[in-house]
mmCIF file of C-alpha atoms in Angstrom:
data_model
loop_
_atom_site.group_PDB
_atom_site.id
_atom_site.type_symbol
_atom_site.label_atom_id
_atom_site.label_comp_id
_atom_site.label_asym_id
_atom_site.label_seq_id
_atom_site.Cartn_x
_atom_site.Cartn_y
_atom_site.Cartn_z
ATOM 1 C CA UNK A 1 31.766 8.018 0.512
ATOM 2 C CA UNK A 2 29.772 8.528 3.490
ATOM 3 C CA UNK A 3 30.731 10.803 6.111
ATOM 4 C CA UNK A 4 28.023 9.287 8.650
ATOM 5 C CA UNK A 5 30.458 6.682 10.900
ATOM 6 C CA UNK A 6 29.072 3.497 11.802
ATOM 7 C CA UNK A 7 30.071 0.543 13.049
ATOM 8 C CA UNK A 8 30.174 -2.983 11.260
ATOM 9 C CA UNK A 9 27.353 -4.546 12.994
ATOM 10 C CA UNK A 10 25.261 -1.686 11.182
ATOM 11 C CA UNK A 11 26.275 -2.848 8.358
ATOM 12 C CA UNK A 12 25.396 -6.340 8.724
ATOM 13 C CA UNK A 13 21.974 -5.513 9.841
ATOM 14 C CA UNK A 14 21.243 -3.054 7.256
ATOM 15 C CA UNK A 15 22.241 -6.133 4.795
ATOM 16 C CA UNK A 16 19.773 -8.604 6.230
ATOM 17 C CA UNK A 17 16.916 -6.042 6.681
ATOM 18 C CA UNK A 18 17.490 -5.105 3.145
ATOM 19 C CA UNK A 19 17.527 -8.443 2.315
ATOM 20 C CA UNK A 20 14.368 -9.572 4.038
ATOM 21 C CA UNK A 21 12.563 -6.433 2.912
ATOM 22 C CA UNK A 22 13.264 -7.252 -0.525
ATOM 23 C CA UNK A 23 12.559 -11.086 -0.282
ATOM 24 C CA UNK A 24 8.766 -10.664 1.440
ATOM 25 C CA UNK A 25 7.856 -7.927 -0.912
ATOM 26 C CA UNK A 26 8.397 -10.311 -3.624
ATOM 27 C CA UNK A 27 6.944 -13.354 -1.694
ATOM 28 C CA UNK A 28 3.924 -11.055 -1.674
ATOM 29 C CA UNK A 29 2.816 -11.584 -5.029
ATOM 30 C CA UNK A 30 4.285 -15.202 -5.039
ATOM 31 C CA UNK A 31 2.154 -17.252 -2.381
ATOM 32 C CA UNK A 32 -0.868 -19.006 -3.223
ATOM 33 C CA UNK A 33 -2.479 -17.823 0.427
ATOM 34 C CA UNK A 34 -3.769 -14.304 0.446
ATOM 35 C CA UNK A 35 -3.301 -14.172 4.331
ATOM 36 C CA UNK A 36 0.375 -14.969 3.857
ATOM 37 C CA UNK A 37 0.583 -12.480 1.363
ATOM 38 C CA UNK A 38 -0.604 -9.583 4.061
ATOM 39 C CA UNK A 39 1.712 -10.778 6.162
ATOM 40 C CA UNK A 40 4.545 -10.864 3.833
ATOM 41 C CA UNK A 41 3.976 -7.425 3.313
ATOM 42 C CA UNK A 42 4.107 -6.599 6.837
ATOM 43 C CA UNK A 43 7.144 -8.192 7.826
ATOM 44 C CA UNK A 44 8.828 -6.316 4.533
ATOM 45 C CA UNK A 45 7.076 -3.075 6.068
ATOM 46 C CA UNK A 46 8.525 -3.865 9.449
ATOM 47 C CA UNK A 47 12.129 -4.962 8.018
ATOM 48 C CA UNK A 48 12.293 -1.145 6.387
ATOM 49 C CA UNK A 49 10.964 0.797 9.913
ATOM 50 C CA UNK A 50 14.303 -0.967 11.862
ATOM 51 C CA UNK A 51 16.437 0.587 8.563
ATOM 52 C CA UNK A 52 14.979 3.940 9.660
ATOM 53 C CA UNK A 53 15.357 3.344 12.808
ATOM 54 C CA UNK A 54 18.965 2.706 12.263
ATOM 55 C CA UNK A 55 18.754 5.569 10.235
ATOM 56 C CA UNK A 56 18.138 7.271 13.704
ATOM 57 C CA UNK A 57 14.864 8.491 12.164
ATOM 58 C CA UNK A 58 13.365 6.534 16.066
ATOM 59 C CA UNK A 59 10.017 8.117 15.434
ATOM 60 C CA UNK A 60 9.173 7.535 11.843
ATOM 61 C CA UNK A 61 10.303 3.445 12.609
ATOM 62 C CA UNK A 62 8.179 2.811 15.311
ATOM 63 C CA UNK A 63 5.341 4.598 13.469
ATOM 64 C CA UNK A 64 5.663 2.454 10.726
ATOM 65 C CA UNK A 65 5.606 -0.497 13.105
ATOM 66 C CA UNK A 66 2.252 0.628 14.342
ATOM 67 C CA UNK A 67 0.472 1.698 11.033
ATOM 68 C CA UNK A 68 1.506 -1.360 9.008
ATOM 69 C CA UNK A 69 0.581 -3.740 12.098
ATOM 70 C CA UNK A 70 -2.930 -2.790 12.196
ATOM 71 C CA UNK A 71 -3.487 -2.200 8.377
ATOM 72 C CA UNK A 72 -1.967 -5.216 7.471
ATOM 73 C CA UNK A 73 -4.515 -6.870 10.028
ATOM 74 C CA UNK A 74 -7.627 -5.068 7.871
ATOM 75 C CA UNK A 75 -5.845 -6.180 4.739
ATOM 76 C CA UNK A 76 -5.812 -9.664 5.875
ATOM 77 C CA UNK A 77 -9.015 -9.833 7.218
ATOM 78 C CA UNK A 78 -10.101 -7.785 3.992
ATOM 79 C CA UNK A 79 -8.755 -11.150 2.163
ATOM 80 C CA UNK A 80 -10.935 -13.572 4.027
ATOM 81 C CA UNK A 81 -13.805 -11.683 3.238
ATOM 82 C CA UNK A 82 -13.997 -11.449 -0.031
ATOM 83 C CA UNK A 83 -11.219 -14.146 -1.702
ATOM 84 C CA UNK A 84 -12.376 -17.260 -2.713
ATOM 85 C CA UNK A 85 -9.337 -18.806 -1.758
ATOM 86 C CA UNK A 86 -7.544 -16.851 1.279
ATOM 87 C CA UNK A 87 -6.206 -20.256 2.984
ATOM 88 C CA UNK A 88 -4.124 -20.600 -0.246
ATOM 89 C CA UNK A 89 -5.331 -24.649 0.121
ATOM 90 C CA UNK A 90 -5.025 -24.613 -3.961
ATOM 91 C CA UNK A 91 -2.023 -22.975 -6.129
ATOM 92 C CA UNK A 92 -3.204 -20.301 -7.064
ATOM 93 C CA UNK A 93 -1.515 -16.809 -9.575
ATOM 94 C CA UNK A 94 -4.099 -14.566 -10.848
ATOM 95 C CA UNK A 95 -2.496 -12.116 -12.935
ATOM 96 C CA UNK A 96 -3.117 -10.005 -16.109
ATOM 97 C CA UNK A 97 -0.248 -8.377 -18.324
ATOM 98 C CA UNK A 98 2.204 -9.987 -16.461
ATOM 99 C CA UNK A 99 5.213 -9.324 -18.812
ATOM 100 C CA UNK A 100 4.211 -5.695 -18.943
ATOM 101 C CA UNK A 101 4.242 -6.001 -15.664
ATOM 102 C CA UNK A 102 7.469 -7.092 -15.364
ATOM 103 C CA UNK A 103 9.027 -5.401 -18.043
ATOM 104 C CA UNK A 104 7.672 -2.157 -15.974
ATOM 105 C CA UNK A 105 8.746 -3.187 -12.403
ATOM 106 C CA UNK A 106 12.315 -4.177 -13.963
ATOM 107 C CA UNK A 107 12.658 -0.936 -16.339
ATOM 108 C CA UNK A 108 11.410 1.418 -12.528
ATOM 109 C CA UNK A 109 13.995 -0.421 -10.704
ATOM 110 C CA UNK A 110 16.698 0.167 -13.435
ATOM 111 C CA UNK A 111 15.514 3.464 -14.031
ATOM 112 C CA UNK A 112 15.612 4.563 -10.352
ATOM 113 C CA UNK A 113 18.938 2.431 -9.520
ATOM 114 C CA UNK A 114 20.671 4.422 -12.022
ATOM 115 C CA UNK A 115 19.717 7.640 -10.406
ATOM 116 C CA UNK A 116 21.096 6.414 -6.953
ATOM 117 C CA UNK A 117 24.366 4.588 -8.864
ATOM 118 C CA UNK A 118 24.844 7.505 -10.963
ATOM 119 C CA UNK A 119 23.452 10.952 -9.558
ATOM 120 C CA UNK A 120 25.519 13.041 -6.990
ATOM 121 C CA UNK A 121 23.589 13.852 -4.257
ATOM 122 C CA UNK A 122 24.807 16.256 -1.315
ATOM 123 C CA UNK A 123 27.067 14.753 0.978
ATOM 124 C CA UNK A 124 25.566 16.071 4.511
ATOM 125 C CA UNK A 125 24.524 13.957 6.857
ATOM 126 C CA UNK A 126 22.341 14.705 10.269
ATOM 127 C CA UNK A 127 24.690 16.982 12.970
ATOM 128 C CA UNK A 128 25.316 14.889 15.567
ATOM 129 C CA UNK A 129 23.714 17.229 18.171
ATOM 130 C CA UNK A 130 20.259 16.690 16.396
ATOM 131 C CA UNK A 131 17.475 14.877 18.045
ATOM 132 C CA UNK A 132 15.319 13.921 15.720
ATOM 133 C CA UNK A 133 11.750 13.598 17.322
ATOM 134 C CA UNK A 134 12.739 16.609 18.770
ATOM 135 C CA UNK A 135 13.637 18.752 15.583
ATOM 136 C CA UNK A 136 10.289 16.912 13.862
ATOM 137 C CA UNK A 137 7.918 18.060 16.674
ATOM 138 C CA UNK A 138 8.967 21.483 16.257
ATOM 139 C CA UNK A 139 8.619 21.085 12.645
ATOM 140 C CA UNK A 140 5.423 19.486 12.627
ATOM 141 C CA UNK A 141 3.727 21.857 15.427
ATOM 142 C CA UNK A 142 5.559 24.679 14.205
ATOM 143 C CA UNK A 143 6.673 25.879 10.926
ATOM 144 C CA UNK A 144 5.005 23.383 9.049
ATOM 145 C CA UNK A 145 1.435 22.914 11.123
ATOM 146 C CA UNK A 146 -0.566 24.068 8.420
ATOM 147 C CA UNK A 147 0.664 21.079 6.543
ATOM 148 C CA UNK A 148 0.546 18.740 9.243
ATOM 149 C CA UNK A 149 -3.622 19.798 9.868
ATOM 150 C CA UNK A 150 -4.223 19.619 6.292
ATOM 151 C CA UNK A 151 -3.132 16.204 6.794
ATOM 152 C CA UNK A 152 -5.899 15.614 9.024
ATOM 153 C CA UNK A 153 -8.260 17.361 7.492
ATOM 154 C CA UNK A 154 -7.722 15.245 4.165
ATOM 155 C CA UNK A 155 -7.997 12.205 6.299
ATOM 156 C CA UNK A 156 -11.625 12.947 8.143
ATOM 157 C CA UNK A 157 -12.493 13.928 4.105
ATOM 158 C CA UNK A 158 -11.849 10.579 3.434
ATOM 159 C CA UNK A 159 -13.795 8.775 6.271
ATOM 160 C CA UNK A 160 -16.620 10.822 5.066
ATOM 161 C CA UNK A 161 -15.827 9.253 1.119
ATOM 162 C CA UNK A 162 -15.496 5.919 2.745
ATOM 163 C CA UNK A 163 -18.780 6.052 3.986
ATOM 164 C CA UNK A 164 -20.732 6.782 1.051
ATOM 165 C CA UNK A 165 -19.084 4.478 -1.261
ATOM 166 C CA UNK A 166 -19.429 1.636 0.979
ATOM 167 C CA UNK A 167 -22.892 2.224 2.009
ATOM 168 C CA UNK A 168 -25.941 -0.016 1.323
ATOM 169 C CA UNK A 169 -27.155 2.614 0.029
ATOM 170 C CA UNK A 170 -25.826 3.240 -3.521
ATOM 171 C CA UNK A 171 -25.991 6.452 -5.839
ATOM 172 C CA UNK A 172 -28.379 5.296 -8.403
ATOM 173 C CA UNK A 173 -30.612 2.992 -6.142
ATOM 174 C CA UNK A 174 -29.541 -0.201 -3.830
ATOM 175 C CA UNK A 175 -26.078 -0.960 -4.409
ATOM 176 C CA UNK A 176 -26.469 -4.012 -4.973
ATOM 177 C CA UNK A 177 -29.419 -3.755 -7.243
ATOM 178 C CA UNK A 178 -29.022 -6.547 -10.667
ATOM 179 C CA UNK A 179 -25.746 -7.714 -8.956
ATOM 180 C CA UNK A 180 -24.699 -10.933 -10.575
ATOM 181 C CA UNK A 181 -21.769 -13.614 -9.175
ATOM 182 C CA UNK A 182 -19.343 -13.449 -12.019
ATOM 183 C CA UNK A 183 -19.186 -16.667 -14.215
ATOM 184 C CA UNK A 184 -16.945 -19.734 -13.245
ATOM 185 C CA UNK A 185 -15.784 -19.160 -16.726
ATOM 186 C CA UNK A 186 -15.054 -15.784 -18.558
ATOM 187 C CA UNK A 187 -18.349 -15.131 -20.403
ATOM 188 C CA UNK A 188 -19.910 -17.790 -18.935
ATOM 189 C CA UNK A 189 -23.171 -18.104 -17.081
ATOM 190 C CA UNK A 190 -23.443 -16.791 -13.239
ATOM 191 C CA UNK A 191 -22.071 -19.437 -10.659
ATOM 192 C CA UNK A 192 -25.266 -18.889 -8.522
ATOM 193 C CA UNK A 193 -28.374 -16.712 -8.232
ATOM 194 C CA UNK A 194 -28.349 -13.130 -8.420
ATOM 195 C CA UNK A 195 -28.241 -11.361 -4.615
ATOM 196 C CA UNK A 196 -32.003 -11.489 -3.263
ATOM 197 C CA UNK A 197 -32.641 -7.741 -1.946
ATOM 198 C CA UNK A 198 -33.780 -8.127 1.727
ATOM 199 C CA UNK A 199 -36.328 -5.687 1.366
ATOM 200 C CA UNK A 200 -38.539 -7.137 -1.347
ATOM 201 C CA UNK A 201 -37.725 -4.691 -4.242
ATOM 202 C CA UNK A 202 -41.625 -5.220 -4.771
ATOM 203 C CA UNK A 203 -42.974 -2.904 -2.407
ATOM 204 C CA UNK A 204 -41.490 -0.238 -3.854
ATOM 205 C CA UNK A 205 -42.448 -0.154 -7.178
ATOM 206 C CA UNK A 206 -46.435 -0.035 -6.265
ATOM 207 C CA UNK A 207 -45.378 3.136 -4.256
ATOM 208 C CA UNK A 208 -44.565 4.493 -7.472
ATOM 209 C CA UNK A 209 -47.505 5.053 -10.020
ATOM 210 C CA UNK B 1 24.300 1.047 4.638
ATOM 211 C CA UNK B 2 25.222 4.354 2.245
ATOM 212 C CA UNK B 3 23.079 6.339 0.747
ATOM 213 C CA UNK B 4 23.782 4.852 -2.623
ATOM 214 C CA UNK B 5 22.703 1.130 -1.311
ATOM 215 C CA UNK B 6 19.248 3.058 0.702
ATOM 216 C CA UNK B 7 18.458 4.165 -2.807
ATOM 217 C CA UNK B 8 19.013 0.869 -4.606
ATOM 218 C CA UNK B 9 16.945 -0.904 -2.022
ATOM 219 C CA UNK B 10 14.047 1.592 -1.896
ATOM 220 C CA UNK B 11 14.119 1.371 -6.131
ATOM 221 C CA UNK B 12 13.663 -2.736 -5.891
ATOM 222 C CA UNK B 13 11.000 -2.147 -4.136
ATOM 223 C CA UNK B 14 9.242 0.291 -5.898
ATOM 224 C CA UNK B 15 10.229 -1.963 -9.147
ATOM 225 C CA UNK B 16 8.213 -5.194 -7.283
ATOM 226 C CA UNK B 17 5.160 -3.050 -6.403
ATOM 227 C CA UNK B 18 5.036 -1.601 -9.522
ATOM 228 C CA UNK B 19 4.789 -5.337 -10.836
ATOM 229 C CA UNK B 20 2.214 -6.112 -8.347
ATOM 230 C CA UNK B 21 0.172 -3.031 -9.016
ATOM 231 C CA UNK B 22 0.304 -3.706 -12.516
ATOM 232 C CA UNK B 23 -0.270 -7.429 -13.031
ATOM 233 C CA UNK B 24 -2.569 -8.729 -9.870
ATOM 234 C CA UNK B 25 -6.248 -9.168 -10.969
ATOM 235 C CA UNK B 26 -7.479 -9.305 -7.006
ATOM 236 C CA UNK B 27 -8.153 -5.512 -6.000
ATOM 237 C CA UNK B 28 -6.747 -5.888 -2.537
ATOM 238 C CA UNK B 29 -3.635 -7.796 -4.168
ATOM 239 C CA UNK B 30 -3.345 -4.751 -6.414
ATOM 240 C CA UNK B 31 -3.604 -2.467 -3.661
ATOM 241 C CA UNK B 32 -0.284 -4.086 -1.659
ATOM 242 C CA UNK B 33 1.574 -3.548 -4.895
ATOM 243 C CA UNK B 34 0.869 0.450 -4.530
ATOM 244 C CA UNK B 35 1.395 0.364 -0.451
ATOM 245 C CA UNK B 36 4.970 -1.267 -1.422
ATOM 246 C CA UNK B 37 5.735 1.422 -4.106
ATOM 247 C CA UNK B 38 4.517 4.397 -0.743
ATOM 248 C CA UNK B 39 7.241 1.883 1.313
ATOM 249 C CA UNK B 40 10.494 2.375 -1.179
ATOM 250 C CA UNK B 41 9.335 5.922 -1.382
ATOM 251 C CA UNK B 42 9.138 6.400 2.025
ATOM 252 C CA UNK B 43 12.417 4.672 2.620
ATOM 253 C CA UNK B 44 14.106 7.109 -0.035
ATOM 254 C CA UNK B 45 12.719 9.989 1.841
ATOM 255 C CA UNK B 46 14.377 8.868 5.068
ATOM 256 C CA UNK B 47 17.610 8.039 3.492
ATOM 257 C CA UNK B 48 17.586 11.241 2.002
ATOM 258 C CA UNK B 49 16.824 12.889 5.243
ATOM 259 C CA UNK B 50 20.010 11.008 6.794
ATOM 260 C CA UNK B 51 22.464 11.521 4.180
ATOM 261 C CA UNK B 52 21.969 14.513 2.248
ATOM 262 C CA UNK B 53 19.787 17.206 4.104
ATOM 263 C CA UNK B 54 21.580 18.092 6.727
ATOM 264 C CA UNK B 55 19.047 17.085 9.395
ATOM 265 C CA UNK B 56 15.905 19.389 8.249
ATOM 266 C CA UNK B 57 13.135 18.399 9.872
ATOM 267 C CA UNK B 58 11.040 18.706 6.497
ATOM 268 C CA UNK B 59 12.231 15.352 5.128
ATOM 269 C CA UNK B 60 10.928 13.950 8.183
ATOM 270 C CA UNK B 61 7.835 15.572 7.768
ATOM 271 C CA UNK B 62 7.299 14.114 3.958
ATOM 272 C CA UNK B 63 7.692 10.670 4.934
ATOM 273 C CA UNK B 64 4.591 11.349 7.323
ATOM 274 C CA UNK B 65 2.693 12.727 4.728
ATOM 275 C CA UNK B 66 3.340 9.772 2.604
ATOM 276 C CA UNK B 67 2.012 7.475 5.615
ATOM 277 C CA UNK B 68 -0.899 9.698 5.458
ATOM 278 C CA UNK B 69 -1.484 9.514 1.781
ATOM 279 C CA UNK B 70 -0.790 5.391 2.152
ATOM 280 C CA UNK B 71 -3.279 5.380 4.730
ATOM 281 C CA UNK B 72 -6.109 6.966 2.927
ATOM 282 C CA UNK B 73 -5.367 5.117 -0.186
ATOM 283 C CA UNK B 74 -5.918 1.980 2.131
ATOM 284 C CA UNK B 75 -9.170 3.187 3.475
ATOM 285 C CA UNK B 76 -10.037 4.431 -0.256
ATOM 286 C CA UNK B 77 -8.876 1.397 -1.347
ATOM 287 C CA UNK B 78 -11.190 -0.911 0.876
ATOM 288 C CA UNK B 79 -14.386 1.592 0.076
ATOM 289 C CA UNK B 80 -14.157 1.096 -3.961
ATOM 290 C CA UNK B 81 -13.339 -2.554 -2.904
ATOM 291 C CA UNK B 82 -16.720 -3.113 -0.974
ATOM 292 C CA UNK B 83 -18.636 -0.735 -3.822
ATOM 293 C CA UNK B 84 -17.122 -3.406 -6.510
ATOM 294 C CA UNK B 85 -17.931 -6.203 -4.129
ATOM 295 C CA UNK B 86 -21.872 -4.908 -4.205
ATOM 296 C CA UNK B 87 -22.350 -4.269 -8.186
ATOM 297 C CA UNK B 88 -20.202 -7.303 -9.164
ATOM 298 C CA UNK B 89 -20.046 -9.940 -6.599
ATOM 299 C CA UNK B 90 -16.149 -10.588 -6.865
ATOM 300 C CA UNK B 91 -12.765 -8.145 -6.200
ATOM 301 C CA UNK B 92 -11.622 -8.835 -9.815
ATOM 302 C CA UNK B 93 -10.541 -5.864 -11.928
ATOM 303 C CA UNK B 94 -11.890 -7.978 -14.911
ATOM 304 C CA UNK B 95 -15.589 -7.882 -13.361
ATOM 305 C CA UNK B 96 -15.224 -3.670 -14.228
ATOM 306 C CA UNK B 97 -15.966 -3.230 -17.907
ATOM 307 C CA UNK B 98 -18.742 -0.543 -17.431
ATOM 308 C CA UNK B 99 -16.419 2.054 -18.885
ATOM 309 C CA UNK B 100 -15.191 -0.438 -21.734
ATOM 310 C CA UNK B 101 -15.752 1.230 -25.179
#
């Protein structure tokens, strides 16, 4: 069907790598340790950057090694922080809706393997003369820069968001002003006294008459 | 590896993180569901790139704007995460019910 010629071994790898991708992104949401889970992720992340790479897409692949690398390492170190469990040293699935859930991730990947099974897409693959960090260079610091910058621009926007939401600081007052542990039970009492403000939230209110 | 098998791969994928996104009660749990949804798409793009458009650089391009897009939803992600973490004292979507009616 393909007009692209490859050899067997190709073929073989692109099995495996499909495989493994597939396997970890499940094992994701499937191991009781939240660190695992990061890592799970990665190697599935990892497992579809060789596919490009076979794909001869060389830039894109190692990019994604990079990215996924160093924000799987925040995710995971995300997990310790605020988990109550991120050794996964007790079983643990906390889930909500989960047969909506998987009547929706089942119905997306019929819906969407249909489309590939059944749609006919173009048959033209890459010329072989292309190089294609070359031809995406070009693209991205030529036709296309004002794309590429908003790209950047969008992304300093966000530091900027990222900073205000996560600051002390919040929009109506200390953020963490009346903040109460949740119970050990739903609707049950706090497991633990509320955060103490370092401040003394005392001083404050005489400033006020 | 055919276009047709890219395709199918990159739409199990989507289908698990649209499970994840959906189900997990854990914010940063949630959040790998959507980054594996950005990862089928991403692979889609690519296959598309090799197999059906002739080499145009712009299908390239996309799949770096989707790494851009995956990497401010991180960083957006992690922000509403920490503002949660403040007001609530856990990373549960349960603990949010200001808005329920």
């Amino acid at each position: 069907m393909e007009s692209m010629n490859h050899g067997l071994g190709v073929d073989i790898a692109f099995l495996l790598l499909a495989t493994l991708a597939v396997v970890t992104g499940w094992r994701v949401f499937r191991t009781d340790s939240m660190v695992r889970a990061s890592f799970f992720l990665l190697v599935s992340f990892i497992a579809v950057g060789v596919i490009m790479i076979l794909l001869a897409a060389e830039y894109l692949g190692v990019a994604m090694f990079f990215m996924m690398a160093v924000e799987m390492t925040v995710m995971a170190l995300f997990m310790v922080m605020f988990m109550m469990n991120p050794a996964g040293l007790n079983p643990m699935n906390m889930v909500h809706q989960e047969r909506i859930a998987i009547g929706a991730g089942v119905a997306g990947f019929l819906i969407l393997g249909a489309m590939a099974l059944l749609a006919i897409f173009p048959d033209q693959p890459v010329p072989a003369g292309l190089e294609p960090v070359r031809s995406l260079g070009n693209e991205m610091l030529g036709d296309s820069m004002l794309i590429f910058e908003s790209a950047g621009l969008v992304l300093l926007t966000t530091m900027i968001g990222v900073v205000v939401l996560s600051s002390h600081r919040g929009r109506y007052g200390a953020a963490a002003e009346g903040s109460m542990p949740p119970g050990l039970e739903p609707g049950g009492d706090p497991a633990g006294k509320p955060e103490e403000d370092e401040e003394g939230e005392g001083g404050h209110h005489h400033h006020h008459h | 590896m055919t276009l047709t098998t890219l395709l199918l791969l990159a739409a199990a994928l989507i289908g698990i993180g649209i499970y994840g996104a959906l189900s997990q009660q854990s914010f940063v749990m949630l959040m790998m569901g959507l980054e594996l949804i950005l990862n089928g798409v991403m692979l889609a793009a690519v296959a598309f790139w090799a197999f059906s458009g002739a080499g145009a650089p712009e299908g390239q391009l996309l799949t770096i704007i989707v790494m851009a897009v995956m990497a401010i939803e991180m960083a957006m992600g992690f922000a509403l995460v920490v503002a949660v973490f403040r007001g609530k004292q856990a990373d549960m979507t349960e603990s949010l019910t200001g808005l329920k009616h």
